[in-house]
Coordinates of C-alpha atoms in Angstrom, one line a residue:
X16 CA 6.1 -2.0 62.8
X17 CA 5.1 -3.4 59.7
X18 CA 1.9 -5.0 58.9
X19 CA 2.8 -8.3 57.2
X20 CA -0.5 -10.1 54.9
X21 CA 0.6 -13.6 55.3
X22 CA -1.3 -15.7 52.5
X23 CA -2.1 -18.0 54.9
X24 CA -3.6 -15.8 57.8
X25 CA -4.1 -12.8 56.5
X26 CA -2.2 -9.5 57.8
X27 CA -0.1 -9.7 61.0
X28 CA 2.4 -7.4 63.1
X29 CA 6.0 -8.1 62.0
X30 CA 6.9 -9.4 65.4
X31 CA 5.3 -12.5 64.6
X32 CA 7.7 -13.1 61.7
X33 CA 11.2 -14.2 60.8
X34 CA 13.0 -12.2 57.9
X35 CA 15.0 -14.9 56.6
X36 CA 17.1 -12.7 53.7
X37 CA 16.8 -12.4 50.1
X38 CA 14.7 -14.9 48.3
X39 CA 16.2 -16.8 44.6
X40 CA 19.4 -17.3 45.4
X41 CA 21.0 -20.2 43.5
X42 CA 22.9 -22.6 45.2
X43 CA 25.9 -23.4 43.3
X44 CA 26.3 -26.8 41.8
X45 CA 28.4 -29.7 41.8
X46 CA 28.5 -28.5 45.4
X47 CA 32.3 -30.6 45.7
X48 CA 33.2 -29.2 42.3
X49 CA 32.7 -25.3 43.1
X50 CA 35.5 -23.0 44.3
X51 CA 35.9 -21.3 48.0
X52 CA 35.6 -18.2 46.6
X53 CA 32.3 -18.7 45.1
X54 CA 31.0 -20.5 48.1
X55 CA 31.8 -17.2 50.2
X56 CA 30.1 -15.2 47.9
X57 CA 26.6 -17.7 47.8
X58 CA 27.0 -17.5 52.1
X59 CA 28.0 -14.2 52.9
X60 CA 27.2 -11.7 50.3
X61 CA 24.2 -10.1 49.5
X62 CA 22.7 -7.6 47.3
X63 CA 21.7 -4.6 49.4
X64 CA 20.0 -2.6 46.7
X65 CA 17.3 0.8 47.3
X66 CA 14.2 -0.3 46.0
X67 CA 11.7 -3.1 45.5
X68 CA 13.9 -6.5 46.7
X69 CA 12.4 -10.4 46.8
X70 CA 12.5 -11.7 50.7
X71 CA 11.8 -15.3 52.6
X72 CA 9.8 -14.6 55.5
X73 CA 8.2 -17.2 57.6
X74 CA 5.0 -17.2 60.0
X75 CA 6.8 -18.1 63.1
X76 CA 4.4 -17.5 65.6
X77 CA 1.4 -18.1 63.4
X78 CA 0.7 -21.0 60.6
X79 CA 4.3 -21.8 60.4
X80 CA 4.9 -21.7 57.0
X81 CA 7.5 -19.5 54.1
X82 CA 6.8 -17.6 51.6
X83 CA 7.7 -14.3 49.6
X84 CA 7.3 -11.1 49.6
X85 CA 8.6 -8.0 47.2
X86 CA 9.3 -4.9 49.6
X87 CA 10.4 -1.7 49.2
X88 CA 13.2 -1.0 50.8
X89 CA 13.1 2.7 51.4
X90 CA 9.1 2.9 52.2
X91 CA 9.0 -1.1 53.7
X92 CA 5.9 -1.1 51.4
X93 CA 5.2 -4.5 50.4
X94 CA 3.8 -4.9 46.5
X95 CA 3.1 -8.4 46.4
X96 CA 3.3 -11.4 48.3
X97 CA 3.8 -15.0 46.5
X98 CA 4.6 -18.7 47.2
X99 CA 8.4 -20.2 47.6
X100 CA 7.6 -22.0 44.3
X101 CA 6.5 -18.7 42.1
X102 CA 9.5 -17.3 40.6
X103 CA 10.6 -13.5 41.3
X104 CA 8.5 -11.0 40.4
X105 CA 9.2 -7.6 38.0
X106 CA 10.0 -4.7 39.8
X107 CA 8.8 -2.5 37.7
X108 CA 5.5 -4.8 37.0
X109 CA 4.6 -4.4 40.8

């Protein structure tokens, strides 16, 4: 299990949050204007990379509310954790 510092109420056990996938991902626009193919790809693909990735988690059985963390995918280590509104940190800054 992973110990999870929510900025709201301070570090939790996982199990009391909802991964909800990677974080800045840009909806594409005109949404009536934009081809099948490149809805698929904003849906259903994802980058899966080793390393330090951007996630949306949100404090489902706690405060309720979303925000960011960076995480290490190969250690789970989380670097930083930031508001929905801040944008995406540097890897290599973290």
């Amino acid at each position: 299990m992973m110990l999870i510092p929510c900025p709201f109420c301070g570090p939790r056990d996982e199990a009391e949050f909802h991964c909800a996938d990677e974080s800045h991902i840009a909806r594409p626009e005109p949404f009536r204007d934009v081809p099948e193919e490149d809805w698929a790809h904003y849906l259903f693909y994802r980058e899966n990379p080793k390393g330090i990735v951007a996630e949306r988690w949100h404090h489902r059985f706690g405060c309720g509310l979303w925000f960011n963390i960076a995480r290490d995918t190969r250690t789970h280590e989380i670097t930083r954790v930031y508001e929905m509104t801040d944008p995406r940190p540097d890897p290599e800054a973290s």
